[in-house]
Amino acid sequence: MEDKRLKIGLEYFQKKGWTPFPFQIQAWQDFLDGKSGLLNAPTGSGKTFALWFPALLEYIENHPDTWQKPQNNGIQLIWVTPLRALAQDLQKAMQEVCEVIGLPWQVAVRNGDTDPKTRSAMKRRPPECLITTPETLHILISQKDHKELFQSLSAVVVDEWHELVGNKRGVQVQLALEYMQSINPNRFKRWAVSATIGNLSQAAQTLLGSNLPVHIVKAKVEKEIIIHSVFPEEIEKYPWSGHLGIKLMDQVIEIIEGGRSVLLFTNTRSQTEIWYQKILEARPDWAGWIAMHHGSLDTSVRSWVENALHEGILKLVVCTSSLDLGVDFRPVDRVIQVGSPKGVSRFVQRAGRAGHQPGLPSEIYFVPTNSLELIEVAALRSAIEQEEMESQFTPELPYDVLIQFLVTLAVGDGFDPKVIFPIVKKTSSFTKLSDQEIQWVMDFITKGGASLGSYEDFLKVVEDEDGKYRVKNKKIAMKHRLSMGTIVSDVALKVKFKNGTYLGTVEEYFISKLKTGDRFFFAGRNLELLQVKGLDVFVKVTEKKNSNVVSWMGARMSLSSMLSHKIREIFREYNQGIIRSEEVRKVLPILDLQSKLSIVPDENTFLIESLQSRDGYHLFFYPFEGRMMHELMSALIAYRISQSFPVSLNMAMNDYGFEILSDVPISAEEILEEDIFSLKNIEDDILHCVNESEMSRRKFREIASIAGLVFQGYPGKPTSFKHIQANSSLLFQVFEQYDPDNLLLKQAREEALNQQMEQEMFIQAMKKLNRLEIVVKHPTQFTPFSFPIMVDRLSRTNISSESVEDKVAKILAQMEMD
DNA sequence: GACCTGCTGCGGGATG
């Protein structure tokens, strides 16, 4: 590249007193050469400069005589961020750069928060740089005159690609990119910025589609991560099971005292609530200095907390992953993680939230909530040292997203199938789309498919005189625009005081379990339920103590397979007498007990424990594949057992293994002879289990929403959860009966099976189990491995009126007898 | 003697 083209950029850095990193220069050069690619760089490394600058420089090069004069040449650059909260900071930074180099660009933010006036002003005079979200990008595509808007575009940059690549929002980005490229094939470049993930080049391929070569620019900004484990004083007395970790409160208080500004991450919103309250009880003098942050708190509260953190006013914020991403909090100097982070990437992400000076390591304090979690830290450390991160796979053939996209085009300018499907097939997610599937999708949006033909609402798209497919019905068009996007959430009720003070939201599901007068803990207060009126829940503060903490219906986090494998490695080393870390040394008494009562399985052993208690006959299996995998595995095994032995079975699971409980004896040796782990008929058997389970219905509800079959309601007036559930289960039944080949049904089954388990992982895992040496043990009491699984079942089955404490007490009494 | 889990993200526009 000629020095001339770099000069302006370098001058800017000089003015700032910075030296550009090599990766920044490389990205500039690649961009100006017309390449597309993926930039692998951590937050705070100057990644944004790497891709802003070349866009500016290119513009200057193309407008040599007029670049310093205000003009209206249309949008040059679109910057996509998955998080609205990042937009303002980006805008400010970019505008500042333009000022310094004397380029009169307009930089504007366009997303759901943008007010109508600004929106229409933007239409009259498009900004040169547009900062937006994946969803708004599709909103723009749904507008009639969008082609002009994208005509002048020279590049799209997708920020935080690692957050998008593995989900349907990422599929939307792929479709939008490929579509925009088709409008403007010559100049268009696409770039993304991503943190490190396991399959970086695959992520790049997903971004670039099938006809661009994979190209990755790596920022060699290495950051050391130091993990401090918080050890219980006596591991023998620390719980084998549990998830709260509150027993380590005194040590946590010390850590907070030692920092200036601290983030404490928990895994759940209720954990956040509890820790916040307990810390305040322990240190009432910190009132006003500590705050809480999670997804169910009001946005105004959340942004107040974010600002206060940014300005360094707060001592401590207790939070969930709602603070994983977002604005930089430079004043934060300590990060605490309570409980297993479940994955390497998440842990690294959180450690990095401590804004140190460049070059200094990130430090994170880990607070185990049960003894075995200390082993997970050892596993995390080893994964980080070896730079092994989880992989992200883009969904394959998500028909719901395709249907939504086609209707979006039909709402806008209309589309020609002969033109649009070749474009769709260039995306990684739809490369394998067949002609039959295309025909099915077209039938579905025009004729309602095989079963919905007599309902107007499902005949969305019609062929126009010019051969283009359009949405003619204005109401359908409006409803479609209202429900774009791939995030499906449950209906949230607003929690308020009588005087109208708004506290936050809870899910309909939770409130439906409560009656008037019931108490629960929420937003840091003890509350009593007064009345539910429409979408409002009225409450008052109560003095009476209570233990009912609001629980939200959330996805169940599962240990990543990366971590599970690391844990097995550590067990093998234990069996060989190798102890590499302080954490494992600490847990030795428990591992020793496990080996005494049973064994500690390594990578070559598949342990099954069989024992009897008052509850019945227990079989514990330990595949170490994470909760998600065990959920399906236990269903499969139970199904196969029930084929040969007509018994009623109960299942429970955690990240390490699963339990099958029966009230009549089942011999492990006997069922093993029945080949319960065999790969024969496995696909049919899995299908049977998935169909029987709630899993595919749950998935179908989401799919039906994304495909636009179930209307979520108008803004501020959502349809109730029950209603949506009723509608989608009706559709589910209709399709099952009259349209069994419906691709959305097929998708629901496949998603239930695959999405959360990483592709084909399940069959892989079953294959692996078949290679292992099965060891059946008959311990005389619950082992350190089986106890937590048993407790998990107790807290889940509410059939008995006995409290969990009573049950555990009984079990303990029995154990003493034995 | 051991215990009560379950995240995050987004979102109308044509017409008077």
mmCIF file of C-alpha atoms in Angstrom, chain A residues 381-584:
data_model
loop_
_atom_site.group_PDB
_atom_site.id
_atom_site.type_symbol
_atom_site.label_atom_id
_atom_site.label_comp_id
_atom_site.label_asym_id
_atom_site.label_seq_id
_atom_site.Cartn_x
_atom_site.Cartn_y
_atom_site.Cartn_z
ATOM 1 C CA ARG A 381 -6.940 -23.250 34.506
ATOM 2 C CA SER A 382 -5.577 -26.037 32.385
ATOM 3 C CA ALA A 383 -7.913 -25.113 29.488
ATOM 4 C CA ILE A 384 -6.857 -21.469 29.663
ATOM 5 C CA GLU A 385 -3.180 -22.380 29.735
ATOM 6 C CA GLN A 386 -3.604 -24.505 26.643
ATOM 7 C CA GLU A 387 -5.815 -21.866 25.001
ATOM 8 C CA GLU A 388 -8.668 -24.264 24.501
ATOM 9 C CA MET A 389 -11.972 -22.467 24.091
ATOM 10 C CA GLU A 390 -15.454 -23.716 23.272
ATOM 11 C CA SER A 391 -16.550 -23.809 19.653
ATOM 12 C CA GLN A 392 -19.628 -22.136 18.197
ATOM 13 C CA PHE A 393 -21.601 -23.713 15.362
ATOM 14 C CA THR A 394 -24.098 -21.831 13.276
ATOM 15 C CA PRO A 395 -27.581 -23.399 13.084
ATOM 16 C CA GLU A 396 -28.039 -25.444 9.928
ATOM 17 C CA LEU A 397 -31.190 -24.895 7.849
ATOM 18 C CA PRO A 398 -33.250 -22.878 10.340
ATOM 19 C CA TYR A 399 -36.398 -22.710 8.196
ATOM 20 C CA ASP A 400 -38.104 -20.324 10.617
ATOM 21 C CA VAL A 401 -35.451 -17.657 10.058
ATOM 22 C CA LEU A 402 -35.666 -18.181 6.290
ATOM 23 C CA ILE A 403 -39.452 -17.811 6.351
ATOM 24 C CA GLN A 404 -39.157 -14.626 8.361
ATOM 25 C CA PHE A 405 -36.567 -13.248 5.946
ATOM 26 C CA LEU A 406 -38.668 -13.994 2.873
ATOM 27 C CA VAL A 407 -41.709 -12.319 4.388
ATOM 28 C CA THR A 408 -39.484 -9.361 5.301
ATOM 29 C CA LEU A 409 -38.491 -9.031 1.646
ATOM 30 C CA ALA A 410 -42.123 -9.459 0.595
ATOM 31 C CA VAL A 411 -43.171 -6.694 2.982
ATOM 32 C CA GLY A 412 -40.569 -4.411 1.434
ATOM 33 C CA ASP A 413 -39.814 -4.419 -2.241
ATOM 34 C CA GLY A 414 -41.006 -7.917 -2.993
ATOM 35 C CA PHE A 415 -38.745 -10.741 -4.167
ATOM 36 C CA ASP A 416 -38.182 -12.986 -7.152
ATOM 37 C CA PRO A 417 -37.550 -16.590 -6.045
ATOM 38 C CA LYS A 418 -35.207 -17.168 -8.968
ATOM 39 C CA VAL A 419 -33.020 -14.345 -7.715
ATOM 40 C CA ILE A 420 -33.299 -14.695 -3.979
ATOM 41 C CA PHE A 421 -32.718 -18.409 -3.380
ATOM 42 C CA PRO A 422 -29.291 -18.484 -5.023
ATOM 43 C CA ILE A 423 -28.402 -15.606 -2.677
ATOM 44 C CA VAL A 424 -29.767 -17.482 0.339
ATOM 45 C CA LYS A 425 -27.789 -20.574 -0.624
ATOM 46 C CA LYS A 426 -24.546 -18.624 -0.448
ATOM 47 C CA THR A 427 -24.912 -18.312 3.325
ATOM 48 C CA SER A 428 -23.273 -20.987 5.439
ATOM 49 C CA SER A 429 -26.534 -21.820 7.199
ATOM 50 C CA PHE A 430 -28.437 -22.532 3.992
ATOM 51 C CA THR A 431 -25.800 -24.017 1.714
ATOM 52 C CA LYS A 432 -27.596 -27.360 1.797
ATOM 53 C CA LEU A 433 -31.062 -25.970 1.057
ATOM 54 C CA SER A 434 -32.641 -28.294 -1.517
ATOM 55 C CA ASP A 435 -35.110 -27.513 -4.295
ATOM 56 C CA GLN A 436 -37.839 -29.462 -2.501
ATOM 57 C CA GLU A 437 -37.265 -27.447 0.647
ATOM 58 C CA ILE A 438 -37.441 -24.233 -1.350
ATOM 59 C CA GLN A 439 -40.735 -25.401 -2.825
ATOM 60 C CA TRP A 440 -42.060 -26.267 0.608
ATOM 61 C CA VAL A 441 -41.112 -22.873 2.044
ATOM 62 C CA MET A 442 -42.733 -21.043 -0.896
ATOM 63 C CA ASP A 443 -45.898 -23.126 -0.504
ATOM 64 C CA PHE A 444 -45.930 -22.415 3.173
ATOM 65 C CA ILE A 445 -45.772 -18.637 2.932
ATOM 66 C CA THR A 446 -48.173 -18.421 -0.023
ATOM 67 C CA LYS A 447 -50.650 -21.233 0.629
ATOM 68 C CA GLY A 448 -50.197 -22.048 4.298
ATOM 69 C CA GLY A 449 -48.709 -25.430 3.447
ATOM 70 C CA ALA A 450 -50.690 -28.638 3.640
ATOM 71 C CA SER A 451 -52.822 -27.735 6.614
ATOM 72 C CA LEU A 452 -53.355 -23.997 7.037
ATOM 73 C CA GLY A 453 -54.725 -23.147 3.591
ATOM 74 C CA SER A 454 -58.132 -22.093 4.828
ATOM 75 C CA TYR A 455 -56.824 -19.453 7.236
ATOM 76 C CA GLU A 456 -56.175 -16.023 5.760
ATOM 77 C CA ASP A 457 -53.603 -15.102 8.367
ATOM 78 C CA PHE A 458 -51.259 -17.769 7.048
ATOM 79 C CA LEU A 459 -51.587 -16.841 3.375
ATOM 80 C CA LYS A 460 -49.145 -14.030 3.743
ATOM 81 C CA VAL A 461 -47.394 -13.664 0.451
ATOM 82 C CA VAL A 462 -48.931 -13.393 -3.040
ATOM 83 C CA GLU A 463 -47.425 -13.348 -6.500
ATOM 84 C CA ASP A 464 -47.796 -9.922 -8.102
ATOM 85 C CA GLU A 465 -48.350 -9.052 -11.749
ATOM 86 C CA ASP A 466 -44.643 -8.389 -12.256
ATOM 87 C CA GLY A 467 -43.810 -11.885 -10.994
ATOM 88 C CA LYS A 468 -42.513 -10.628 -7.651
ATOM 89 C CA TYR A 469 -43.830 -11.998 -4.379
ATOM 90 C CA ARG A 470 -45.268 -9.416 -2.009
ATOM 91 C CA VAL A 471 -47.343 -9.002 1.133
ATOM 92 C CA LYS A 472 -50.457 -7.128 0.020
ATOM 93 C CA ASN A 473 -52.366 -7.151 3.267
ATOM 94 C CA LYS A 474 -51.396 -4.097 5.344
ATOM 95 C CA LYS A 475 -52.273 -5.694 8.641
ATOM 96 C CA ILE A 476 -50.103 -8.710 7.950
ATOM 97 C CA ALA A 477 -47.271 -6.387 6.947
ATOM 98 C CA MET A 478 -47.563 -4.386 10.131
ATOM 99 C CA LYS A 479 -47.742 -7.450 12.353
ATOM 100 C CA HIS A 480 -44.683 -8.828 10.615
ATOM 101 C CA ARG A 481 -42.653 -5.686 11.181
ATOM 102 C CA LEU A 482 -43.674 -5.782 14.818
ATOM 103 C CA SER A 483 -42.433 -9.261 15.397
ATOM 104 C CA MET A 484 -39.128 -9.361 13.593
ATOM 105 C CA GLY A 485 -36.103 -10.880 15.241
ATOM 106 C CA THR A 486 -35.209 -14.289 16.596
ATOM 107 C CA ILE A 487 -35.271 -13.682 20.328
ATOM 108 C CA VAL A 488 -38.332 -15.277 21.879
ATOM 109 C CA SER A 489 -38.965 -14.437 25.498
ATOM 110 C CA ASP A 490 -41.713 -15.223 27.930
ATOM 111 C CA VAL A 491 -44.302 -12.676 28.877
ATOM 112 C CA ALA A 492 -43.020 -10.461 31.656
ATOM 113 C CA LEU A 493 -45.266 -8.958 34.297
ATOM 114 C CA LYS A 494 -44.419 -5.626 35.860
ATOM 115 C CA VAL A 495 -43.906 -5.612 39.602
ATOM 116 C CA LYS A 496 -45.111 -2.350 41.170
ATOM 117 C CA PHE A 497 -46.007 -0.743 44.448
ATOM 118 C CA LYS A 498 -49.529 0.603 44.912
ATOM 119 C CA ASN A 499 -48.266 4.117 44.262
ATOM 120 C CA GLY A 500 -46.952 3.003 40.892
ATOM 121 C CA THR A 501 -43.248 2.720 41.735
ATOM 122 C CA TYR A 502 -41.882 0.138 39.327
ATOM 123 C CA LEU A 503 -39.497 -2.519 40.590
ATOM 124 C CA GLY A 504 -38.867 -4.838 37.669
ATOM 125 C CA THR A 505 -40.366 -7.791 35.843
ATOM 126 C CA VAL A 506 -41.132 -11.408 36.671
ATOM 127 C CA GLU A 507 -42.395 -14.113 34.402
ATOM 128 C CA GLU A 508 -46.059 -14.997 34.210
ATOM 129 C CA TYR A 509 -45.058 -18.556 34.975
ATOM 130 C CA PHE A 510 -43.705 -17.624 38.398
ATOM 131 C CA ILE A 511 -46.576 -15.411 39.462
ATOM 132 C CA SER A 512 -49.090 -18.038 38.403
ATOM 133 C CA LYS A 513 -47.719 -20.249 41.176
ATOM 134 C CA LEU A 514 -48.326 -17.617 43.874
ATOM 135 C CA LYS A 515 -51.518 -16.512 45.559
ATOM 136 C CA THR A 516 -52.454 -13.250 47.219
ATOM 137 C CA GLY A 517 -50.609 -12.818 50.505
ATOM 138 C CA ASP A 518 -47.658 -14.994 49.432
ATOM 139 C CA ARG A 519 -44.285 -13.434 50.057
ATOM 140 C CA PHE A 520 -41.254 -13.429 47.845
ATOM 141 C CA PHE A 521 -37.899 -11.764 47.663
ATOM 142 C CA PHE A 522 -37.296 -9.502 44.707
ATOM 143 C CA ALA A 523 -35.260 -6.458 43.729
ATOM 144 C CA GLY A 524 -33.572 -6.567 47.112
ATOM 145 C CA ARG A 525 -36.802 -6.339 49.098
ATOM 146 C CA ASN A 526 -39.163 -8.640 50.943
ATOM 147 C CA LEU A 527 -42.475 -8.325 49.154
ATOM 148 C CA GLU A 528 -46.011 -9.520 49.647
ATOM 149 C CA LEU A 529 -48.288 -10.152 46.680
ATOM 150 C CA LEU A 530 -51.381 -7.950 46.814
ATOM 151 C CA GLN A 531 -52.998 -8.311 43.432
ATOM 152 C CA VAL A 532 -52.371 -9.254 39.833
ATOM 153 C CA LYS A 533 -54.127 -6.928 37.420
ATOM 154 C CA GLY A 534 -53.569 -7.486 33.737
ATOM 155 C CA LEU A 535 -49.834 -7.297 33.248
ATOM 156 C CA ASP A 536 -49.187 -5.546 36.557
ATOM 157 C CA VAL A 537 -48.319 -7.253 39.800
ATOM 158 C CA PHE A 538 -48.979 -5.072 42.845
ATOM 159 C CA VAL A 539 -46.911 -5.719 45.939
ATOM 160 C CA LYS A 540 -46.060 -4.169 49.279
ATOM 161 C CA VAL A 541 -42.983 -4.330 51.431
ATOM 162 C CA THR A 542 -43.297 -6.788 54.265
ATOM 163 C CA GLU A 543 -41.322 -7.088 57.487
ATOM 164 C CA LYS A 544 -41.882 -10.799 57.796
ATOM 165 C CA LYS A 545 -38.887 -12.835 56.754
ATOM 166 C CA ASN A 546 -39.326 -15.335 54.010
ATOM 167 C CA SER A 547 -37.227 -17.654 51.988
ATOM 168 C CA ASN A 548 -39.203 -17.718 48.778
ATOM 169 C CA VAL A 549 -36.875 -16.158 46.259
ATOM 170 C CA VAL A 550 -38.240 -15.354 42.843
ATOM 171 C CA SER A 551 -37.254 -17.946 40.349
ATOM 172 C CA TRP A 552 -37.235 -17.218 36.674
ATOM 173 C CA MET A 553 -37.718 -19.739 33.962
ATOM 174 C CA GLY A 554 -34.399 -19.705 32.241
ATOM 175 C CA ALA A 555 -32.303 -21.896 30.060
ATOM 176 C CA ARG A 556 -30.476 -24.481 32.087
ATOM 177 C CA MET A 557 -26.819 -23.916 31.838
ATOM 178 C CA SER A 558 -24.789 -26.964 31.091
ATOM 179 C CA LEU A 559 -21.121 -27.613 31.583
ATOM 180 C CA SER A 560 -19.373 -27.341 28.256
ATOM 181 C CA SER A 561 -17.965 -30.569 26.903
ATOM 182 C CA MET A 562 -14.582 -28.872 26.823
ATOM 183 C CA LEU A 563 -14.630 -28.573 30.597
ATOM 184 C CA SER A 564 -16.029 -32.052 31.176
ATOM 185 C CA HIS A 565 -13.140 -33.555 29.284
ATOM 186 C CA LYS A 566 -10.659 -31.531 31.272
ATOM 187 C CA ILE A 567 -12.221 -32.840 34.461
ATOM 188 C CA ARG A 568 -11.745 -36.432 33.326
ATOM 189 C CA GLU A 569 -8.112 -35.658 32.634
ATOM 190 C CA ILE A 570 -7.709 -34.447 36.186
ATOM 191 C CA PHE A 571 -9.312 -37.636 37.510
ATOM 192 C CA ARG A 572 -6.888 -39.729 35.492
ATOM 193 C CA GLU A 573 -3.994 -37.796 36.940
ATOM 194 C CA TYR A 574 -5.433 -38.312 40.424
ATOM 195 C CA ASN A 575 -5.526 -42.049 39.831
ATOM 196 C CA GLN A 576 -1.907 -41.881 38.714
ATOM 197 C CA GLY A 577 -0.991 -39.941 41.818
ATOM 198 C CA ILE A 578 -0.334 -36.687 39.970
ATOM 199 C CA ILE A 579 -1.665 -33.575 41.645
ATOM 200 C CA ARG A 580 -1.025 -30.447 39.636
ATOM 201 C CA SER A 581 -2.991 -27.799 41.445
ATOM 202 C CA GLU A 582 -3.783 -26.487 44.868
ATOM 203 C CA GLU A 583 -7.492 -26.979 44.152
ATOM 204 C CA VAL A 584 -7.160 -30.695 43.520
#
